[in-house]
CSV table of C-alpha atoms and ligand atoms in Angstrom, one decimal:
chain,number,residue,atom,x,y,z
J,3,UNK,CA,21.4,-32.1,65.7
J,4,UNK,CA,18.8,-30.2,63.4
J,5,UNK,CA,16.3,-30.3,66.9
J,6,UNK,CA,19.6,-28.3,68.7
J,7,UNK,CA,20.2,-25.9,65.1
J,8,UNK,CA,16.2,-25.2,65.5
J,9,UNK,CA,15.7,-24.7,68.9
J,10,UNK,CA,18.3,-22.2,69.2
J,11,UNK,CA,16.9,-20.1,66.6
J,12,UNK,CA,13.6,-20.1,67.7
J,13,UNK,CA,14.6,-19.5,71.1
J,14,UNK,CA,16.5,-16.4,70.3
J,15,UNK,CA,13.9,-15.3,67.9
J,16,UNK,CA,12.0,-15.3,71.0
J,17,UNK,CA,14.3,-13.4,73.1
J,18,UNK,CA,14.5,-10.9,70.5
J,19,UNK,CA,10.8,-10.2,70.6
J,20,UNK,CA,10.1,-10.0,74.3
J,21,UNK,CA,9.7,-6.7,75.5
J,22,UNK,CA,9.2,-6.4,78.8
J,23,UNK,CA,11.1,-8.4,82.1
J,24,UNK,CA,8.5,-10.5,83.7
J,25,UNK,CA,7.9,-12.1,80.1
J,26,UNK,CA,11.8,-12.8,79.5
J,27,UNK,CA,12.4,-14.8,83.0
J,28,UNK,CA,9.1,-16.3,81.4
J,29,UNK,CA,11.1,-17.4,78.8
J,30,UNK,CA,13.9,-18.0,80.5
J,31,UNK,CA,12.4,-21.0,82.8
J,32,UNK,CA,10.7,-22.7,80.0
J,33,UNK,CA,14.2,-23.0,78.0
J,34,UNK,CA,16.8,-23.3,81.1
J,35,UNK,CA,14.8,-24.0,84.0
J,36,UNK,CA,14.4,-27.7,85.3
J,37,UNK,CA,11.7,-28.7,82.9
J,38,UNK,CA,13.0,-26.0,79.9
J,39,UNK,CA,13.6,-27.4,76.9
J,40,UNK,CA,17.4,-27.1,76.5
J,41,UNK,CA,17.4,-28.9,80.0
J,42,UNK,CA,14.8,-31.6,78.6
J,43,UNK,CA,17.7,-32.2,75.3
J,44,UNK,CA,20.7,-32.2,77.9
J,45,UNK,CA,18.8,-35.1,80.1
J,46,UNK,CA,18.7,-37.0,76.7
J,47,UNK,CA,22.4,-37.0,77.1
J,48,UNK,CA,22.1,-40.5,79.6
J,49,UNK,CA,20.6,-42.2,77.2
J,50,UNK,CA,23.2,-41.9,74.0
J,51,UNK,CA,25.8,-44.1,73.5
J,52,UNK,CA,29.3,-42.8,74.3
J,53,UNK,CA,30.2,-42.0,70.6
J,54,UNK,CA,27.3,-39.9,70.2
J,55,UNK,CA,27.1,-37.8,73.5
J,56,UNK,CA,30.6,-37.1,72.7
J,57,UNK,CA,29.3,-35.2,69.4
J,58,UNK,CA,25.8,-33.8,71.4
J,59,UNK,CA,27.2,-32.8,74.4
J,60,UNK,CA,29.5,-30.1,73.3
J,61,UNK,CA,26.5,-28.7,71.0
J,62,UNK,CA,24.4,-28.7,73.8
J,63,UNK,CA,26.3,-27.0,75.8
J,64,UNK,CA,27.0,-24.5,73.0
J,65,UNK,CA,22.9,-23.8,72.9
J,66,UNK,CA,22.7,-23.6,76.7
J,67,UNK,CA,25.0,-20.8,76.5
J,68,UNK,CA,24.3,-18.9,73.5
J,69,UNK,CA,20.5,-19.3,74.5
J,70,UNK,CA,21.7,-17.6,78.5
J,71,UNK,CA,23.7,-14.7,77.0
J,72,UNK,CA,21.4,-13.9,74.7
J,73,UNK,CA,18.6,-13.8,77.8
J,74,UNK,CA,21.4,-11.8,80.1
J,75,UNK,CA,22.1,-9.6,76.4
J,76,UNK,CA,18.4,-8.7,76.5
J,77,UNK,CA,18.1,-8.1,80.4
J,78,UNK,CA,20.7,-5.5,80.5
J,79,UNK,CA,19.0,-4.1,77.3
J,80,UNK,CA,15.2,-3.8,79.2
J,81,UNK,CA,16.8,-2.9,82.2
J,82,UNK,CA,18.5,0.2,80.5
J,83,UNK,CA,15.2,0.9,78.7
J,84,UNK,CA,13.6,1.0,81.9
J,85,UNK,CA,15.4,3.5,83.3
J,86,UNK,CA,15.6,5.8,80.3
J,87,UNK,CA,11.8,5.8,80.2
J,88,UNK,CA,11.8,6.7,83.9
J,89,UNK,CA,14.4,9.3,83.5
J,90,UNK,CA,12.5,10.8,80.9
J,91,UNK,CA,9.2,10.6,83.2
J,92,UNK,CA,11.0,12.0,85.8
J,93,UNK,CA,12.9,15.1,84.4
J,94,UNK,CA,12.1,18.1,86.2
J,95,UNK,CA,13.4,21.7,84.6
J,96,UNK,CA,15.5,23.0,87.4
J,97,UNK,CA,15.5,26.4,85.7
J,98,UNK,CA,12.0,27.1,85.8
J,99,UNK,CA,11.1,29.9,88.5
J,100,UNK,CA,9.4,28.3,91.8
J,101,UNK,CA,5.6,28.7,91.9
J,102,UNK,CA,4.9,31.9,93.9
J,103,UNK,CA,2.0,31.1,95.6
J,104,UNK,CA,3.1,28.0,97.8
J,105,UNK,CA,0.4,26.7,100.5
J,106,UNK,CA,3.3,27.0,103.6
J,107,UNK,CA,3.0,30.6,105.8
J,108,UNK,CA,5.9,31.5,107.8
J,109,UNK,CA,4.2,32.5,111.2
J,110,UNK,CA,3.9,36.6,112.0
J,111,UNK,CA,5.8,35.5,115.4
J,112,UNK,CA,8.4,34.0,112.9
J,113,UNK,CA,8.5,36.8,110.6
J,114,UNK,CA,8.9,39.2,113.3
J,115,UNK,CA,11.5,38.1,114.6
J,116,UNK,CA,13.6,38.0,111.1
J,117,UNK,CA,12.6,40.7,110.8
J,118,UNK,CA,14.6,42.1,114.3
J,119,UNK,CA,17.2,40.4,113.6
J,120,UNK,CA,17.7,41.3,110.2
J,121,UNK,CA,17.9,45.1,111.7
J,122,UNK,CA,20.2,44.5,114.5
J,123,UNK,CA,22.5,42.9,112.1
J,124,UNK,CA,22.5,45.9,110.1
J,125,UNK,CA,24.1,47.2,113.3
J,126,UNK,CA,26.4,45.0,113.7
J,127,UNK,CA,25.2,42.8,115.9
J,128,UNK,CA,25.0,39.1,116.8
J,129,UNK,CA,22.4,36.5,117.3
J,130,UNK,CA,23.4,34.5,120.3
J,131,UNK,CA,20.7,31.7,121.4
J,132,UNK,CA,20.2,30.1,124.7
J,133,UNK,CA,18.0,27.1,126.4
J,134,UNK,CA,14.3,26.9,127.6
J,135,UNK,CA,15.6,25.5,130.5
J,136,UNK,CA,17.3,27.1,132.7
J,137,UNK,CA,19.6,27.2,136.6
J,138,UNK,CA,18.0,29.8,138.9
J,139,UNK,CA,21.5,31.9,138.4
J,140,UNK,CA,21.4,32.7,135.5
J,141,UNK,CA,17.5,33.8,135.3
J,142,UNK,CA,18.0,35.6,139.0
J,143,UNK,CA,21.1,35.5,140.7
J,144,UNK,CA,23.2,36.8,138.3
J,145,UNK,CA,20.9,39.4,137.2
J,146,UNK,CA,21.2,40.5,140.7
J,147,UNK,CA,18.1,39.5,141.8
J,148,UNK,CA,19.3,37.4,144.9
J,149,UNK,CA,16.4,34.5,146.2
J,150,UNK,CA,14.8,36.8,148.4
J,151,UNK,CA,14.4,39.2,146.2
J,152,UNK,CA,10.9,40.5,145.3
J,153,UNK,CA,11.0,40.9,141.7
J,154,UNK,CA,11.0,36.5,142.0
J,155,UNK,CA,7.6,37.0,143.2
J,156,UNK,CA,6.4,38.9,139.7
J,157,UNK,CA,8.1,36.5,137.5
J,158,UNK,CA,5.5,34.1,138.2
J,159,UNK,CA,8.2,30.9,137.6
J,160,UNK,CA,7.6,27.7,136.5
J,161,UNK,CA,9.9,25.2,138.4
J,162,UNK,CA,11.1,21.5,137.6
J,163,UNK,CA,11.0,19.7,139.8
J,164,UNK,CA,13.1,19.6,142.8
J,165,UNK,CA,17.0,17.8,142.5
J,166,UNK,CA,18.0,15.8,144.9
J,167,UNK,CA,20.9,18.5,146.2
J,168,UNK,CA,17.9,21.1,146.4
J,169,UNK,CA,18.3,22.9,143.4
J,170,UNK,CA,15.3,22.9,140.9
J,171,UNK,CA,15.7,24.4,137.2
J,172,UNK,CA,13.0,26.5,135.7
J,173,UNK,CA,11.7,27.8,132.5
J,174,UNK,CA,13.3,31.2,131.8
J,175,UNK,CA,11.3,34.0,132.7
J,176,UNK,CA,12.8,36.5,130.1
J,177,UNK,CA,15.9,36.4,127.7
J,178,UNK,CA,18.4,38.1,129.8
J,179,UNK,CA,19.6,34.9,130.5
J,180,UNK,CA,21.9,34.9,127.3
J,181,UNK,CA,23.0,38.0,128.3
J,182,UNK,CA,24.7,35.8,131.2
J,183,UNK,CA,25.6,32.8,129.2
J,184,UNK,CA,27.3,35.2,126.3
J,185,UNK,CA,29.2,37.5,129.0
J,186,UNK,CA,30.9,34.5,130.8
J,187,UNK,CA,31.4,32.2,127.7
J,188,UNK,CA,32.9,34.9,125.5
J,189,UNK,CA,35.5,37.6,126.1
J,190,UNK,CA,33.8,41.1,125.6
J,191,UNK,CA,33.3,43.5,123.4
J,192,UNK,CA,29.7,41.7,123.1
J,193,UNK,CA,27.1,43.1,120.6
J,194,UNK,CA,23.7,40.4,120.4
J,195,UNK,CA,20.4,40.2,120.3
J,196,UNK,CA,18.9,37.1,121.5
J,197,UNK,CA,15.5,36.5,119.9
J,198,UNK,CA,13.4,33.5,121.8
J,199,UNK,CA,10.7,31.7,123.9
J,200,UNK,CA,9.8,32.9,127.5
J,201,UNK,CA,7.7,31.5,130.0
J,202,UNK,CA,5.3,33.0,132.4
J,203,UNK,CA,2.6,31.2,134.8
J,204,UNK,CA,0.5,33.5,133.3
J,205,UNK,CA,-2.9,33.3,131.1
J,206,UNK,CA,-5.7,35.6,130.1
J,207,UNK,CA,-6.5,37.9,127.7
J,208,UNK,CA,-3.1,39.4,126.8
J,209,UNK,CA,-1.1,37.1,128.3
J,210,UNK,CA,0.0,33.3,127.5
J,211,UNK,CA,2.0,31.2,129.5
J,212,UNK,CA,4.7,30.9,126.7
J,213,UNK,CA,5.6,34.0,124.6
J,214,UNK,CA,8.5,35.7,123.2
J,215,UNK,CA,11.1,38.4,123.7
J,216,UNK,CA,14.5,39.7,122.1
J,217,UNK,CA,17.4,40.8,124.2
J,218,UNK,CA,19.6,43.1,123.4
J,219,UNK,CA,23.2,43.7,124.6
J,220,UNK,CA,26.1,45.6,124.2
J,221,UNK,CA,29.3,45.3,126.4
J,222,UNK,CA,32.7,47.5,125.9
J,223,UNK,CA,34.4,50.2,127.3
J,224,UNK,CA,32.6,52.8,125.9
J,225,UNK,CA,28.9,52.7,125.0
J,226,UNK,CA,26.6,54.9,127.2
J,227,UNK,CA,23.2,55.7,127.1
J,228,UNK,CA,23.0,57.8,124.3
J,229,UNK,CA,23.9,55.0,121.8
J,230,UNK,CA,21.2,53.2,123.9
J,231,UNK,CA,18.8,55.6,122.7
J,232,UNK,CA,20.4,55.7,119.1
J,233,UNK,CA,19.7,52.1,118.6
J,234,UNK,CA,16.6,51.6,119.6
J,235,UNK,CA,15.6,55.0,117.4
J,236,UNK,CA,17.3,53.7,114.5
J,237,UNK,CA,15.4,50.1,115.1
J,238,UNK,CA,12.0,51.6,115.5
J,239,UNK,CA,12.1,53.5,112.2
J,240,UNK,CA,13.5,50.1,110.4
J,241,UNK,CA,10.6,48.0,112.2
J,242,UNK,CA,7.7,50.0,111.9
J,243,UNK,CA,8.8,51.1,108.4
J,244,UNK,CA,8.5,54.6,109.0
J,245,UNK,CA,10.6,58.2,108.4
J,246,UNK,CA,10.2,59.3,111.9
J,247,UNK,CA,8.7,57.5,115.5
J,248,UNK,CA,9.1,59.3,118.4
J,249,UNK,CA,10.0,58.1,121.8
J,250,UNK,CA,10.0,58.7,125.2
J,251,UNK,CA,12.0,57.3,127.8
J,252,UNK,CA,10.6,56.8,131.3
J,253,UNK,CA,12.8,56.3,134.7
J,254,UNK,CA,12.0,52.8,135.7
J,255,UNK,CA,13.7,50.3,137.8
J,256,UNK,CA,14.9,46.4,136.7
J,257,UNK,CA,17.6,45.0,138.9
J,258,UNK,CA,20.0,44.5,136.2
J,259,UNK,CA,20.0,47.7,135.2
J,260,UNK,CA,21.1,51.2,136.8
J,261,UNK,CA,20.0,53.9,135.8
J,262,UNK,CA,16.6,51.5,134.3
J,263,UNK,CA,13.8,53.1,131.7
J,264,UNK,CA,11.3,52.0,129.9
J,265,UNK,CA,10.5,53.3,126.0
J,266,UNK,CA,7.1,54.4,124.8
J,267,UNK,CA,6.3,55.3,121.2
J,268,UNK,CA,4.3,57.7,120.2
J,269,UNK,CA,0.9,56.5,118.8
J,270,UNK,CA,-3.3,56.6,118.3
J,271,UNK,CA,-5.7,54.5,119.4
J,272,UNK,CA,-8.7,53.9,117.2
J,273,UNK,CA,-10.9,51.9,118.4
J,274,UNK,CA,-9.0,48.4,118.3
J,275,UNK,CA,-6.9,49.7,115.8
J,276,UNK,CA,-3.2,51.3,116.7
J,277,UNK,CA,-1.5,53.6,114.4
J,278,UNK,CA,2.8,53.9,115.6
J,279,UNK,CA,4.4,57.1,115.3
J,280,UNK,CA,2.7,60.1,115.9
J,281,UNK,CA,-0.7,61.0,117.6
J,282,UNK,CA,-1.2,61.5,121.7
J,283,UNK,CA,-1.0,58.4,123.3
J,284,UNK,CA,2.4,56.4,124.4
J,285,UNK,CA,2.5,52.8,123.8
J,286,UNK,CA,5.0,51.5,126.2
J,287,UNK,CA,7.3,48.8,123.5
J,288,UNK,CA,10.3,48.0,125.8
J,289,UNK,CA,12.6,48.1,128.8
J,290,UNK,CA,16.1,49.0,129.2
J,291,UNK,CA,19.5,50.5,131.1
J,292,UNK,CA,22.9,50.2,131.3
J,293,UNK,CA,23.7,47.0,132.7
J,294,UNK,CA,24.5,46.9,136.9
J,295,UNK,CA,27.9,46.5,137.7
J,296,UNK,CA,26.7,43.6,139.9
J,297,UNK,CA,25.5,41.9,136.6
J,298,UNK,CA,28.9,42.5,135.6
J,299,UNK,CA,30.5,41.2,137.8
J,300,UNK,CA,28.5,37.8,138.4
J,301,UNK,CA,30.3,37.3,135.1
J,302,UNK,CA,33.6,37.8,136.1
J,303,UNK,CA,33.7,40.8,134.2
J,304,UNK,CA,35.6,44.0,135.9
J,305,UNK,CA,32.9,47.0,136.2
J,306,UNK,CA,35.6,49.6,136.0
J,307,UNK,CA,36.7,49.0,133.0
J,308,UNK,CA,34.2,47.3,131.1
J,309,UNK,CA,30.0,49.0,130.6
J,310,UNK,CA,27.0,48.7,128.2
J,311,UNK,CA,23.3,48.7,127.9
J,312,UNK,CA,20.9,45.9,127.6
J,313,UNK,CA,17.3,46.0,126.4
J,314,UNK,CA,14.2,43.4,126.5
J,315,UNK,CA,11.1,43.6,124.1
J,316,UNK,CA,8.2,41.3,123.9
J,317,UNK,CA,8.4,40.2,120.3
J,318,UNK,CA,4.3,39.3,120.3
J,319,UNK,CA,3.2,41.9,121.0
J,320,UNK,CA,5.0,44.4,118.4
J,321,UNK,CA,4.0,41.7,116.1
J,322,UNK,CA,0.1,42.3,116.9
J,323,UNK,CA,0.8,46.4,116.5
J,324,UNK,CA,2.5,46.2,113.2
J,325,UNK,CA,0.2,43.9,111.2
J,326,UNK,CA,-2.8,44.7,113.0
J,327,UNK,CA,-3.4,41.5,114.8
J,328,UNK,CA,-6.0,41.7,117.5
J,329,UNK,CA,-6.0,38.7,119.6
J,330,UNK,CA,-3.1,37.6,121.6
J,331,UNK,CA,-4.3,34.0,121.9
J,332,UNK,CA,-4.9,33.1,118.1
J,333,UNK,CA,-1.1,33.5,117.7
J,334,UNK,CA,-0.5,29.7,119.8
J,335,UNK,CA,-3.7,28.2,118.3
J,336,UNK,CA,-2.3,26.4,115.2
J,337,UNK,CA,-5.9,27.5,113.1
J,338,UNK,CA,-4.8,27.3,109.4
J,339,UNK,CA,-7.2,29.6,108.4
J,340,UNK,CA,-5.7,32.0,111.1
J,341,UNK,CA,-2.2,31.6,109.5
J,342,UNK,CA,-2.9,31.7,105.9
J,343,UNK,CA,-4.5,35.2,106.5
J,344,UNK,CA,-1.8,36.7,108.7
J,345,UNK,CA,1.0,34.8,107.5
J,346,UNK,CA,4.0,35.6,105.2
J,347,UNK,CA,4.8,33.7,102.0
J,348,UNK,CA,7.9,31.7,102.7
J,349,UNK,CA,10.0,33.5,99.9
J,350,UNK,CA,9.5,37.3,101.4
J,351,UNK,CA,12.7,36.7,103.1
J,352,UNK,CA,12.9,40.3,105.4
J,353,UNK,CA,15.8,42.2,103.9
J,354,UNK,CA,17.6,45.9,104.5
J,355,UNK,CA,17.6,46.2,101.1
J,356,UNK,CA,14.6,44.3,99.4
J,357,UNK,CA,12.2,45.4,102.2
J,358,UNK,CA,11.0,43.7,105.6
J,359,UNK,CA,7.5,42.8,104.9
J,360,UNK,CA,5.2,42.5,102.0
U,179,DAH,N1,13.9,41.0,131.4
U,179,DAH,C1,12.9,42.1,131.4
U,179,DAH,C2,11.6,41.4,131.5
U,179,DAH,O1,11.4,40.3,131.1
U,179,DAH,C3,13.0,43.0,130.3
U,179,DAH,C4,14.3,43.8,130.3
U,179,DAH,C5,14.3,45.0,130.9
U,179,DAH,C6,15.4,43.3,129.7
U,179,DAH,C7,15.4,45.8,130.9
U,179,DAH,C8,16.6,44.1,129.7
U,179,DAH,C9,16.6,45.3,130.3
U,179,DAH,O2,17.7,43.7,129.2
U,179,DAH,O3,17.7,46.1,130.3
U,179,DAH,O4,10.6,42.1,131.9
């Protein structure tokens, strides 16, 4: 009986002392396990006569589970311990202001084109977005340029391979797909811009087989050229961040677009440099028109009563004149030390109001 009295005090004594988990399941075998010493007493139960186990027994059991609730007492106690101290460890001050100078660029490409879009909201308008892939309708046909038409032959295409009904998709050739996919899955009045990647088989100096453009197009009863030309004035001063850039618009010819034009700014060359705005040279940024009644109605659309204009601008391009960017190339060549010179800090979001660039 004293052996029981003794061995439960020392073996809580010893529970109270342990401090860590690995040392109380330590513990915990050597009194409860198979050999532990409470399970030791208990097997000297066999050998007692009736009489006495009937005294032992309940005692025994008494230590057996005293001795495992205090173990289980000071689990939950460690185990709460733990996780204080890693709580403590761990806290992180939500309210401090984020580091400013992070390692991440966003790309100029990237920036640009938040950049044009932030504007055009401004406006009014939409971002609509469509696939890489595309059906020869809605890159050709329905921008009325039928399969023999010529104006295949500059686009340079690059084709999947053939279906087996004949038809074979391809990689877009310019936006003005969405202009296709909006007008026919929408109900006009239609105001976007469709920022995204083009493809051209097409590679040298200034030209890379994948690059990027941003669409424009307005649909409704009303809009004519002159809020063509009102748009694209009020875009170029909010892109190139100036007061005043003038423009000229040439008589051209796309066959989406009747009557077509393209848009030169005004600017000076020096050297490698470009300077937007003023000077005597004319930097040709963009083309557009009012969109072809056949465009219209390839989308089901009824040219007498409904009109607009479209436009299409290569988005590398403008990024190379704004920030001064001389090669072409370097924008596709994933060099780091390329992006954290020309790059934008992630947390310059382009705003109206707080500015487009930094
Ligand atoms: N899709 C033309 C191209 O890639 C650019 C373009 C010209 C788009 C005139 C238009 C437009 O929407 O009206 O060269």
């Amino acid at each position: 009986m004293q052996d029981i009295e003794k061995l439960e005090q020392d073996l809580l004594a010893q529970i109270g002392e342990v401090s860590d988990l690995d040392a109380l399941e330590s513990l915990r075998i050597s009194a409860l396990g198979k050999k532990g010493s409470v399970s030791l007493m208990m097997r000297g139960l066999g050998q007692m006569d009736p009489a006495e186990r009937q005294t032992v027994a309940p005692k025994l059991n008494k230590l057996k589970n005293t001795v495992g609730e205090a173990i289980e007492r000071a689990k939950a106690a460690l185990h709460a311990a733990a996780l204080d101290a890693k709580l403590a460890e761990e806290r992180i001050d939500i309210t401090l202001p984020v580091r400013h100078e992070t390692t991440g660029r966003i790309h100029p490409i990237s920036q640009v084109m938040d950049e044009i879009t932030e504007i055009f909201a401004g406006m009014g308008f939409d971002v609509a977005e469509g696939p890489d892939i595309e059906n020869d309708f809605n890159n050709f046909t329905a921008l009325n340029i039928p399969p023999e038409h010529p104006a295949r032959q500059m686009h340079d295409t690059f084709y999947l391979p053939e279906k087996e009904d004949g038809s074979r998709q391809l990689l877009r050739t310019h936006t003005s797909t969405v202009q296709i996919r909006t007008m026919q899955s929408k109900k006009p009045p239609h105001r976007i811009v469709v920022p995204g990647r083009t493809f051209r088989s097409d590679s040298d100096q200034t030209h890379t087989p994948m690059f990027h453009q941003i669409e424009g197009l307005v649909i409704d009863k009303t809009s004519h050229m002159g809020h063509l030309k009102g748009v694209l004035a009020e875009f170029c001063k909010a892109f190139f961040e100036l007061d005043e850039v003038t423009m000229r618009f040439r008589p051209s010819y796309f066959p989406f677009t009747e009557p077509s034009a393209e848009m030169d700014i005004r600017c000076t060359f020096a050297g490698d440099h470009v300077k937007v705005g003023e000077g005597d040279d004319w930097l040709e940024i963009l083309g557009c028109g009012m969109v072809n009644p056949r465009v219209l109605e390839h989308c089901g659309l009824d040219p007498t009563e409904y009109q607009g204009f479209a436009w299409g601008m290569g988005i590398d391009r403008i990024a190379m004149l704004k920030y001064g960017i001389p090669d072409l190339r370097a924008f596709f060549d994933s060099d780091l030390r390329w992006l954290k010179h020309y790059g934008f800090v992630p947390l310059d979001v382009p705003t109206l109001g707080g500015g487009l660039s930094r």
